[in-house]
mmCIF file of C-alpha atoms in Angstrom:
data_model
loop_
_atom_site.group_PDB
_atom_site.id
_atom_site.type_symbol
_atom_site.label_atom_id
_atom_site.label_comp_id
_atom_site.label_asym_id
_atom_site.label_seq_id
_atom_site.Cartn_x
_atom_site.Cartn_y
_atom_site.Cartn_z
ATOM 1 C CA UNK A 12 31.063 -86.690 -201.872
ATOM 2 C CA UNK A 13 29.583 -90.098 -202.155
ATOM 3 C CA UNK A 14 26.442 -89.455 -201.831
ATOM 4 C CA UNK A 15 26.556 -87.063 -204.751
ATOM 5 C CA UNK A 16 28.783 -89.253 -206.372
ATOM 6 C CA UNK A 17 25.653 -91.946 -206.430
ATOM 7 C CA UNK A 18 23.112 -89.677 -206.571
ATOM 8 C CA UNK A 19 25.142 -88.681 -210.197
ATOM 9 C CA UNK A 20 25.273 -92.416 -210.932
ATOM 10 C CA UNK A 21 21.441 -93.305 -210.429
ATOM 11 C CA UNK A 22 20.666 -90.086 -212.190
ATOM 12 C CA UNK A 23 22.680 -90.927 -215.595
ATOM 13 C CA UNK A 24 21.202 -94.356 -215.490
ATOM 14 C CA UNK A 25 17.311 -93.585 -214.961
ATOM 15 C CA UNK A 26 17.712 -90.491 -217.876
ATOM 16 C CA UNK A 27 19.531 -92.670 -220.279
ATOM 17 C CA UNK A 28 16.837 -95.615 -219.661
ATOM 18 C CA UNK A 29 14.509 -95.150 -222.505
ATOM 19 C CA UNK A 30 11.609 -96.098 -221.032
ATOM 20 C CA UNK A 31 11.973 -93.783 -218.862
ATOM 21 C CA UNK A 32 10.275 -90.567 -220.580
ATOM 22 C CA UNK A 33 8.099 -92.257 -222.315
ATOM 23 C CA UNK A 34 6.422 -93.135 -219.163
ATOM 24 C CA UNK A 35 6.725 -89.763 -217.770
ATOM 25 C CA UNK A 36 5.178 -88.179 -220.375
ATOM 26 C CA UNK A 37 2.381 -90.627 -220.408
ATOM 27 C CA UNK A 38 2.118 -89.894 -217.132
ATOM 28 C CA UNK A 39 1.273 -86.425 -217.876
ATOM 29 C CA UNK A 40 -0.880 -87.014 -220.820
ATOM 30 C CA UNK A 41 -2.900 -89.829 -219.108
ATOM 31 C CA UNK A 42 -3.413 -88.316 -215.908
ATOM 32 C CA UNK A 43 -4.738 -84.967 -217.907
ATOM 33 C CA UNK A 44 -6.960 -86.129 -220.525
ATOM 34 C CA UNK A 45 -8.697 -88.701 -218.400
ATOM 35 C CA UNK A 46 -9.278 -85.905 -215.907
ATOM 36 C CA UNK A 47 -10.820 -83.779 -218.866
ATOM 37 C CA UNK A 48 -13.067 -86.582 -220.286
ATOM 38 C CA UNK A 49 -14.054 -87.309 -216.431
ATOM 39 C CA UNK A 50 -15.402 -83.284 -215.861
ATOM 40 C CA UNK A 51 -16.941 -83.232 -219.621
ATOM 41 C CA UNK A 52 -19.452 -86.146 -218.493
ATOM 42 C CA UNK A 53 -21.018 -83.431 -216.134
ATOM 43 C CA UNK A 54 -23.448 -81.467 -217.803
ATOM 44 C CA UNK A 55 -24.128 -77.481 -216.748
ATOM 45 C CA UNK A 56 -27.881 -78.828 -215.939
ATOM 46 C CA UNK A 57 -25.833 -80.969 -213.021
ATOM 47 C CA UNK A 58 -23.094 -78.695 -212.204
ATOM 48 C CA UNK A 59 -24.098 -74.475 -213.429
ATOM 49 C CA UNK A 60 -21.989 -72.912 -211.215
ATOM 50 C CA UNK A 61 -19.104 -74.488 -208.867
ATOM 51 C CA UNK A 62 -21.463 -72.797 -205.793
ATOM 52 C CA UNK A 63 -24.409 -74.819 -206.589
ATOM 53 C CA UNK A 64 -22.424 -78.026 -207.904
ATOM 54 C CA UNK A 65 -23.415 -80.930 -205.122
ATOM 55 C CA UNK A 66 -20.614 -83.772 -207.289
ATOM 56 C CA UNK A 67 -16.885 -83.470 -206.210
ATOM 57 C CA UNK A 68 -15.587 -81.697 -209.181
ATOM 58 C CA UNK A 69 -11.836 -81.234 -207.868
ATOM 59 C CA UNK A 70 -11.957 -85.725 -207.113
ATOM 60 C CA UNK A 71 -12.994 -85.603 -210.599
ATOM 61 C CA UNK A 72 -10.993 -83.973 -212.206
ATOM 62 C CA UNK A 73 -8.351 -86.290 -210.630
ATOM 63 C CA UNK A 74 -9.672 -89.553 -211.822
ATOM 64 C CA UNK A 75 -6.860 -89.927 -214.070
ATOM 65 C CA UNK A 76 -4.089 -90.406 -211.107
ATOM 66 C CA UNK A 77 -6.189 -93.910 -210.534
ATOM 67 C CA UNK A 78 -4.672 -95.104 -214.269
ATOM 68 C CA UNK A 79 -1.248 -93.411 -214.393
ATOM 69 C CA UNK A 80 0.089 -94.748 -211.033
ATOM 70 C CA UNK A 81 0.279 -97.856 -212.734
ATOM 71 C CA UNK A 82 2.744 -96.159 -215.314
ATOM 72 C CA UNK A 83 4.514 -94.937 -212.104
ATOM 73 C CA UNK A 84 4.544 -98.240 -210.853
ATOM 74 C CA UNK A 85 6.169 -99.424 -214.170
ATOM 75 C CA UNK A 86 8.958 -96.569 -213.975
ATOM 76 C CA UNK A 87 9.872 -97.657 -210.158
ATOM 77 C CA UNK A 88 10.141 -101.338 -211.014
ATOM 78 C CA UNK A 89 12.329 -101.122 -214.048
ATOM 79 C CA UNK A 90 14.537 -98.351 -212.398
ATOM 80 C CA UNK A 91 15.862 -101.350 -210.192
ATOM 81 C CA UNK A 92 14.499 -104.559 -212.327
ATOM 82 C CA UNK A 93 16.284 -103.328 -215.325
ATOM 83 C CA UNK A 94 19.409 -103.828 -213.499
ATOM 84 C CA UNK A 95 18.846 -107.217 -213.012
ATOM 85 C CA UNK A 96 17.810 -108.585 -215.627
ATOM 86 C CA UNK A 97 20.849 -107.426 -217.460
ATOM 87 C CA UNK A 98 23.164 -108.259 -214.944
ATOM 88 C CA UNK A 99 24.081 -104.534 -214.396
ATOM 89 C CA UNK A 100 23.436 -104.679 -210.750
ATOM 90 C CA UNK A 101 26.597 -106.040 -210.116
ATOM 91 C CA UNK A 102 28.385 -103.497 -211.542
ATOM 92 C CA UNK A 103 26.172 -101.281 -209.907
ATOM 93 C CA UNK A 104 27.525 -102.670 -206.535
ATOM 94 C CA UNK A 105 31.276 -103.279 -207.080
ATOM 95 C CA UNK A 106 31.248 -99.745 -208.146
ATOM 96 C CA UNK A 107 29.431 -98.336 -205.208
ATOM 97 C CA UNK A 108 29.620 -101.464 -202.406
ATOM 98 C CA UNK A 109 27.176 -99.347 -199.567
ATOM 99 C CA UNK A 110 24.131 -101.179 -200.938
ATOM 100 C CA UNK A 111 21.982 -98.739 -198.702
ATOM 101 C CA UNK A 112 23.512 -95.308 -200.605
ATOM 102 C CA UNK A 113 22.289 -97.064 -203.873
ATOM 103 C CA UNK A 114 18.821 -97.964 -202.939
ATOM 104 C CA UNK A 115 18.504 -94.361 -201.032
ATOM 105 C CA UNK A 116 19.817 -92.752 -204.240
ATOM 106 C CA UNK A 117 17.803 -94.158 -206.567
ATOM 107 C CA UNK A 118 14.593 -93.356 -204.276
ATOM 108 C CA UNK A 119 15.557 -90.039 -204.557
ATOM 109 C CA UNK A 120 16.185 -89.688 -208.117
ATOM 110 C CA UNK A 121 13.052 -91.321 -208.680
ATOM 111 C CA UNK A 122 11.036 -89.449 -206.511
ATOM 112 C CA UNK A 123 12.347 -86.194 -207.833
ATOM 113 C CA UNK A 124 11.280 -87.023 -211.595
ATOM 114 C CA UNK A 125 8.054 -88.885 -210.670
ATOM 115 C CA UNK A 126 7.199 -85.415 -208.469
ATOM 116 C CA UNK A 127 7.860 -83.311 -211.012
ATOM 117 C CA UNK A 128 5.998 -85.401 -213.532
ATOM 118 C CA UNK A 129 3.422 -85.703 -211.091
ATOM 119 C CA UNK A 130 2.946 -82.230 -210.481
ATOM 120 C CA UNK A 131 2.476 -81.537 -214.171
ATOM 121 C CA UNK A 132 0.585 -83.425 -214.346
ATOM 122 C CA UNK A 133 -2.061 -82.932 -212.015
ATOM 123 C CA UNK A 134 -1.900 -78.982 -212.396
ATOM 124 C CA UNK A 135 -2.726 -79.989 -216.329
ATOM 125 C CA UNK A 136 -5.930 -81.707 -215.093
ATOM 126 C CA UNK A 137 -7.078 -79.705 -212.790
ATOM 127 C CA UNK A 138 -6.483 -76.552 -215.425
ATOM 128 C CA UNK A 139 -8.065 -78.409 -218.520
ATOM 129 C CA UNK A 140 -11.336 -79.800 -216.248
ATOM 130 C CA UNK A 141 -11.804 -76.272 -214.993
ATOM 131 C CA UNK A 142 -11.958 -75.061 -218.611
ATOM 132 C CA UNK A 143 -14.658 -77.778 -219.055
ATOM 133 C CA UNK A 144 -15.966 -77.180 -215.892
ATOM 134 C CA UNK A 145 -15.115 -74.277 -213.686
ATOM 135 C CA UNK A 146 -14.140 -75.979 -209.994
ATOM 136 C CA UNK A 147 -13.347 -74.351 -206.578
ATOM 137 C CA UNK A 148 -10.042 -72.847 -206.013
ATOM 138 C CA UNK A 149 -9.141 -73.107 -201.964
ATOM 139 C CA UNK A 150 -6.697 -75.139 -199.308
ATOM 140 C CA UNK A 151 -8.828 -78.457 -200.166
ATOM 141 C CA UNK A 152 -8.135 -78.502 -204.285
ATOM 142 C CA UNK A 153 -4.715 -77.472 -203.481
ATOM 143 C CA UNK A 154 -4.490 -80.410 -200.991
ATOM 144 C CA UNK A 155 -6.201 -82.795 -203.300
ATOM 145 C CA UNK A 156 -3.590 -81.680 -205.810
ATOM 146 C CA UNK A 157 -0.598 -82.131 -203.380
ATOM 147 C CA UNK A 158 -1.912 -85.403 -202.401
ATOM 148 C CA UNK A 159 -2.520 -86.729 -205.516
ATOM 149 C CA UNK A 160 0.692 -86.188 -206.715
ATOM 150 C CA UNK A 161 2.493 -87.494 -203.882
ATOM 151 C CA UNK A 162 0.683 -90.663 -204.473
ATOM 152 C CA UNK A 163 2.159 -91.374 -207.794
ATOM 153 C CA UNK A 164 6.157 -90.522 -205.986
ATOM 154 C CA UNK A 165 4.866 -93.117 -203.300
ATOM 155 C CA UNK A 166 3.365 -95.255 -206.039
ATOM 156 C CA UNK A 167 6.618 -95.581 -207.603
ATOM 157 C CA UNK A 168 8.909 -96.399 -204.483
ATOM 158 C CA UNK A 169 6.427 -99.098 -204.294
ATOM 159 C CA UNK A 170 7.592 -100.131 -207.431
ATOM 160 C CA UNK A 171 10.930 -100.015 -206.406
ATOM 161 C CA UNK A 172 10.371 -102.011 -203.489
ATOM 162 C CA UNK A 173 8.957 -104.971 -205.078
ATOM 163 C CA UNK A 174 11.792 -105.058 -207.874
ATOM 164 C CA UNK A 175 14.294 -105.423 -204.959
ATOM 165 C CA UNK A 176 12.545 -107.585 -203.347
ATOM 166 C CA UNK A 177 11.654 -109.591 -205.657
ATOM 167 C CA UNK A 178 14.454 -108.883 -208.535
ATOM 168 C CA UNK A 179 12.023 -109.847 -211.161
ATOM 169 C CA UNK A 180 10.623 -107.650 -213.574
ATOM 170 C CA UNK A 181 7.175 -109.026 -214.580
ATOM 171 C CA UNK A 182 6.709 -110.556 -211.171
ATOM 172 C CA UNK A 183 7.415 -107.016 -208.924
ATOM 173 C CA UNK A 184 4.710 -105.392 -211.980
ATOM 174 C CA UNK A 185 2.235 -108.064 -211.618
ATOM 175 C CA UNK A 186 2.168 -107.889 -207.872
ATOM 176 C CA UNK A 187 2.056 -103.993 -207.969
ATOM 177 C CA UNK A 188 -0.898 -103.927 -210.141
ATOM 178 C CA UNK A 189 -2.648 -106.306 -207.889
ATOM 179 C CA UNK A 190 -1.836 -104.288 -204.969
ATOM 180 C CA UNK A 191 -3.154 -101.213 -206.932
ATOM 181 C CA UNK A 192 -6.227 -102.458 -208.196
ATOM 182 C CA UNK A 193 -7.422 -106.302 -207.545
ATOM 183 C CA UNK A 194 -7.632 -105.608 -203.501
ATOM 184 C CA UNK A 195 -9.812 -102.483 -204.039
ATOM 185 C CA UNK A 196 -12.132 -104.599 -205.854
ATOM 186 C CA UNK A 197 -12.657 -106.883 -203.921
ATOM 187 C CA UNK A 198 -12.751 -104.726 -200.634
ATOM 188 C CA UNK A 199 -15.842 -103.789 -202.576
ATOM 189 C CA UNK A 200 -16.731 -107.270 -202.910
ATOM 190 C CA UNK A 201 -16.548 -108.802 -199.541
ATOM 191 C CA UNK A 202 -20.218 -109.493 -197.743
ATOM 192 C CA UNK A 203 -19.277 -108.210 -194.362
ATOM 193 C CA UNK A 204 -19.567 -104.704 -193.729
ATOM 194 C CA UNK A 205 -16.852 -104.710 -190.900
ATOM 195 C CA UNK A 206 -14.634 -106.199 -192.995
ATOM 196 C CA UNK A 207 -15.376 -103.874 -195.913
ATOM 197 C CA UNK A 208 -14.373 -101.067 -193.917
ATOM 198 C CA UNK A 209 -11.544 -102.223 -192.605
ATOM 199 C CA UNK A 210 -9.888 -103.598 -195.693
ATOM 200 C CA UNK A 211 -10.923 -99.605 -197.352
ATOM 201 C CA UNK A 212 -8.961 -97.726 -194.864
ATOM 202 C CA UNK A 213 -5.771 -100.037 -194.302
ATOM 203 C CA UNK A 214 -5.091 -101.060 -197.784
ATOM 204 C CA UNK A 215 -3.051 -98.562 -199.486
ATOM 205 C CA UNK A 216 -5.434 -97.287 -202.963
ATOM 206 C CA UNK A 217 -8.513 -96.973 -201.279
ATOM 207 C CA UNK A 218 -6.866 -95.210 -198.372
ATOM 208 C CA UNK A 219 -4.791 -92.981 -200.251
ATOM 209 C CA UNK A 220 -7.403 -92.181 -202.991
ATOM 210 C CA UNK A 221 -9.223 -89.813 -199.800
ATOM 211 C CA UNK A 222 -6.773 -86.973 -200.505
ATOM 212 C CA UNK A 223 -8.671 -86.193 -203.432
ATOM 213 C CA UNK A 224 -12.359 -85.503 -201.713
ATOM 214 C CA UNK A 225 -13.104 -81.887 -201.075
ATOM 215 C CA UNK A 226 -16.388 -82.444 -200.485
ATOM 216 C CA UNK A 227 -18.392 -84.920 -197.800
ATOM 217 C CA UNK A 228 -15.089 -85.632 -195.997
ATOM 218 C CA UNK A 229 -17.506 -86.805 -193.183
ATOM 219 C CA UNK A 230 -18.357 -90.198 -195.016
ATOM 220 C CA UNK A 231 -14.839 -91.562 -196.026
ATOM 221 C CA UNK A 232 -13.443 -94.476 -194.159
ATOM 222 C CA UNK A 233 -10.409 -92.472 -193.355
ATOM 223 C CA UNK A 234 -9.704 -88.916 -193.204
ATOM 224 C CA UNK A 235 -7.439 -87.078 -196.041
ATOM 225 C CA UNK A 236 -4.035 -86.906 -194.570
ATOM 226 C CA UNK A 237 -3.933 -90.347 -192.582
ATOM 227 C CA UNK A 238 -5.614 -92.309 -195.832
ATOM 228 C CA UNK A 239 -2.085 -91.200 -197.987
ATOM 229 C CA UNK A 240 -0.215 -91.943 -194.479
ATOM 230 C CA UNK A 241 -1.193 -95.870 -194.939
ATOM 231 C CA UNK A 242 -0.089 -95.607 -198.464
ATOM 232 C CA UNK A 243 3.043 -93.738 -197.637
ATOM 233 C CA UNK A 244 3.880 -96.483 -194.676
ATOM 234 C CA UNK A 245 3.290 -99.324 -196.748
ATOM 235 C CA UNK A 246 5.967 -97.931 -199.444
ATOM 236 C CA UNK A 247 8.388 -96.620 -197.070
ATOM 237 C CA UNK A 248 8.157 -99.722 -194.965
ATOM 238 C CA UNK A 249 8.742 -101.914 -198.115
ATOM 239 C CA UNK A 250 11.682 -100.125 -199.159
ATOM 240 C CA UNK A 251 13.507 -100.782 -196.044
ATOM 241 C CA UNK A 252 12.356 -104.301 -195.556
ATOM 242 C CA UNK A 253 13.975 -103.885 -199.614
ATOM 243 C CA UNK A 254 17.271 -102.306 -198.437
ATOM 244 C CA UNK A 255 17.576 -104.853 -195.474
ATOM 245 C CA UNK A 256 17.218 -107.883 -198.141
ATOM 246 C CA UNK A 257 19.519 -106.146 -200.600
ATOM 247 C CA UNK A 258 22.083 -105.894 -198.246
ATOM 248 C CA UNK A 259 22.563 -109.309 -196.890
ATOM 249 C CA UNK A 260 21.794 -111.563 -199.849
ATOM 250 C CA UNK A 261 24.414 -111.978 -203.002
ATOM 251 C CA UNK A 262 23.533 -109.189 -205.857
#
C-alpha cells in the first residue's frame, strides 16, 4: 500500500506540472518531423527502392531522437528540480519519509510517460519517413525503434539523477546537455585515434545512438545492444549514487 500510495503521489504531481505535456508533446512532434525532413533530403535517384537503397534509411528516419532527448532531459530534471526550488521537497519527504520509495516512484512514473511518449513518437517517424521514403520493415527497424525509444526513458532518469544530485535546476540541465552533446563533439575532435574510439563507445550518446543502425553494423565502435547498455549503466548508476545522496543529506 505504500508503494501505490507514492506511486499515486509522484503521479498527481508530474500530471499537474505544466511543463510537463508540453514537453511530451514536443517530444512527439520534434522527434517526427525532424525524422520526416531527415528521409525527404534523399532523393529516389539515391534511394528507388528500399532493396537497392545503400544509406541507412531506418537511422534516418530516427535523427530526430538526437534533439528531443534533450526535451526528455528537461522533463526528468524538473520532475525532481521543481521540488526544490519551491521548497516542496520537504513536504514531499515528511509526507512520505522512505526517501528511496520517492526517488523509485518518481523513476517509474517518469519512465512510464517518457515510454509512452517515446513510443509515439518514434512509430510517428518511422510511419511519416516511410511515406517519404518507403524503408525496410524486419527485427532490425523494430529494434532500432525499441532502442531509440528506450533512450529517451534512460535520457530522462538521467535527468533525474543530476537534479538530485545536484538539486539545482539550471545546473542538473546544463550538465545534461553537455553530457548529451559537448562530449560527442569532441570525441570527434580529439587527434588520437585510440582515444577517439574509446571515448565513442564508453560515453553514453555515441554509444547508445548504435541501436539505430540497421545497416553496416560491422563498422560501429560498439555493437547495438551493449552501445544502449553504457547509456543505460550510466543512468541507472547515477540514480542510485542519487538515492544514496538523497538519503543521508538534509532535504
Amino acid at each position: 500500500m505504500r508503494w501505490l500510495g507514492s506511486l499515486h503521489a509522484e503521479w498527481t504531481k508530474l500530471r499537474t506540472l505544466p511543463s510537463t505535456w508540453w514537453l511530451l508533446a514536443a517530444t512527439v512532434a520534434l522527434t517526427a518531423a525532424v525524422g520526416a525532413a531527415a528521409a525527404s533530403s534523399l532523393t529516389t535517384q539515391v534511394c528507388p527502392s528500399p532493396a537497392a537503397c545503400h544509406e541507412d534509411t531506418v537511422k534516418l528516419s530516427l535523427t530526430g531522437v538526437q534533439l528531443s532527448q534533450s526535451l526528455c532531459l528537461v522533463l526528468g530534471v524538473l520532475s525532481m528540480g521543481a521540488e526544490y526550488s519551491t521548497g516542496t521537497i520537504r513536504t514531499t519527504l515528511t509526507a512520505m519519509p522512505g526517501r528511496w520509495r520517492v526517488l523509485t516512484s518518481k523513476a517509474a512514473t517518469l519512465s512510464m510517460l517518457t515510454g509512452v511518449a517515446g513510443a509515439l513518437a518514434v512509430l510517428s517517424a518511422l510511419a511519416l519517413s516511410h511515406l517519404i521514403l518507403p524503408s525496410p520493415t524486419d527485427g532490425a527497424t523494430l529494434r532500432a525503434a525499441a532502442g531509440s525509444t528506450l533512450i529517451l526513458v534512460l535520457v530522462t532518469l538521467l535527468g533525474l539523477s543530476l537534479a538530485t544530485l545536484l538539486r539545482d535546476t539550471g545546473g542538473a540541465i546544463t550538465l545534461g546537455l553537455g553530457v548529451l552533446y559537448v562530449i560527442p563533439i569532441l570525441s570527434r575532435l580529439v587527434n588520437s585515434p585510440t582515444w577517439q574510439h574509446r571515448l565513442q563507445r564508453w560515453t553514453p550518446m555515441p554509444a547508445a545512438l548504435s541501436i539505430q543502425a540497421t545497416k553496416n553494423l560491422e563498422r560501429l565502435t560498439i555493437a547495438p545492444w551493449p552501445g544502449l547498455g553504457v547509456l543505460a549503466a550510466y543512468a541507472v548508476g547515477l540514480l542510485a549514487v542519487g538515492g544514496t545522496v538523497l538519503r543521508l543529506r538534509d532535504a
